[in-house]
Coordinates of C-alpha atoms in Angstrom, one line a residue:
X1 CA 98.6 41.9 154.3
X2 CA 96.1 44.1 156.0
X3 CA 92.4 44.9 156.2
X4 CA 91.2 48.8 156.3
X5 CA 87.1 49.0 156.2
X6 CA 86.5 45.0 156.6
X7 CA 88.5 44.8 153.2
X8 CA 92.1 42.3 153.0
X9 CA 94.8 43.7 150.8
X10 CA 98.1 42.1 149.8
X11 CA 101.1 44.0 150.5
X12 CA 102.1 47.0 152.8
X13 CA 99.7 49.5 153.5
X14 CA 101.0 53.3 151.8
X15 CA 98.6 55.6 153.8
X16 CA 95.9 56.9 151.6
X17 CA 97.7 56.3 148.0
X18 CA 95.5 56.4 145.4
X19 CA 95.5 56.7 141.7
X20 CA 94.8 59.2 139.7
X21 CA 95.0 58.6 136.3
X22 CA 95.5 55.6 134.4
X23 CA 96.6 54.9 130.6
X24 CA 96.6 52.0 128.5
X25 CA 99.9 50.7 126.6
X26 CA 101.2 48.1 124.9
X27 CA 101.7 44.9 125.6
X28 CA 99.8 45.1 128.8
X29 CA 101.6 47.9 130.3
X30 CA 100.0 50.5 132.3
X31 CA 101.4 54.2 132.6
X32 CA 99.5 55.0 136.1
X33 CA 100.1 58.4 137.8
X34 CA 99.0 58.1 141.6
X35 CA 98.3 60.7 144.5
X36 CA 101.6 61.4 144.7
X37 CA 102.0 62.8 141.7
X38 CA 104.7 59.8 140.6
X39 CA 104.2 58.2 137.3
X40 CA 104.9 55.1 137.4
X41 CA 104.4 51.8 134.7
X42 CA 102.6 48.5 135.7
X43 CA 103.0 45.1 133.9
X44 CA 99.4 43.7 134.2
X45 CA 100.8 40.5 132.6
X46 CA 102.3 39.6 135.4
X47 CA 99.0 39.3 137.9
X48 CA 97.8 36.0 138.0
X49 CA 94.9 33.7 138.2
X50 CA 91.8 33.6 136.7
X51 CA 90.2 36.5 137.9
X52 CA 93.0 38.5 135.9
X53 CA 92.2 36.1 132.4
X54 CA 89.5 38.7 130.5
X55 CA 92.4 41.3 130.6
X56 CA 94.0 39.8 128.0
X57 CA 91.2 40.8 125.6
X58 CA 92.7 44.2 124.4
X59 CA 89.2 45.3 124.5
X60 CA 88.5 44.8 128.5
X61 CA 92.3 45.9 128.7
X62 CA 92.3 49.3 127.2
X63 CA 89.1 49.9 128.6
X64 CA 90.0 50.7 132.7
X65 CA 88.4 52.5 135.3
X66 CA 89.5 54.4 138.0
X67 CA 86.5 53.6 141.2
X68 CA 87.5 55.5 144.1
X69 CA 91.1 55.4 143.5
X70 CA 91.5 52.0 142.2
X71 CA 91.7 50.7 138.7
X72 CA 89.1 48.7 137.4
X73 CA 87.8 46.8 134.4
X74 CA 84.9 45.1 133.2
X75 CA 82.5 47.3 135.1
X76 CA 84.4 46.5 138.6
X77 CA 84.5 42.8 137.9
X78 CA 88.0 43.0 137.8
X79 CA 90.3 45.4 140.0
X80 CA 93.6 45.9 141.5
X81 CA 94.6 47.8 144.8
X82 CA 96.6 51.0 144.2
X83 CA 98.8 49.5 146.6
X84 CA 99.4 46.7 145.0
X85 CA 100.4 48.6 141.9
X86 CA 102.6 50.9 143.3
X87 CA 104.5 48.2 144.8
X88 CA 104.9 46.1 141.8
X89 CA 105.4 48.9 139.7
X90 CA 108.7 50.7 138.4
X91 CA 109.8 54.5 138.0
X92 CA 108.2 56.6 134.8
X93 CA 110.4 58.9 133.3
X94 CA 109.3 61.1 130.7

């Protein structure tokens, strides 16, 4: 965990990752490209709790965000550190 402008974030902090661009797949897969420039796919099914519930409405899910360099949905009432998804996320090769 750790805080950077009065805001807690799970995981380890990867100085000033952000992402970029983010597309919608099946299944509730994300193909997310970040600052990098890795590509990289993210399994939204597995975040948890309630908070993460709407997202299984196909039409909240392929409609994300990108807010300063995190992904978002339902107009920012739902989002996800880029952090977070890098970390649970696995190698994209195209």
């Amino acid at each position: 965990m750790y805080i950077v402008n009065d805001i807690c974030y799970a995981g380890e902090l990867k100085e000033g990752i952000k992402v970029t661009e983010i597309k919608p797949l099946n299944g509730g897969m994300l193909l997310v490209t970040f600052s990098t420039g890795e590509k990289r796919l993210f399994d939204t099914t597995k975040l948890k709790g309630t908070a993460f519930q709407p997202l299984s409405d196909e039409k909240i899910f392929n409609n994300p965000t990108l807010f300063h360099g995190v992904i978002t949905w339902n107009n920012g009432e739902i989002d996800v550190a880029p952090e977070t998804v890098y970390k649970e996320s696995y190698a994209y090769d195209e």
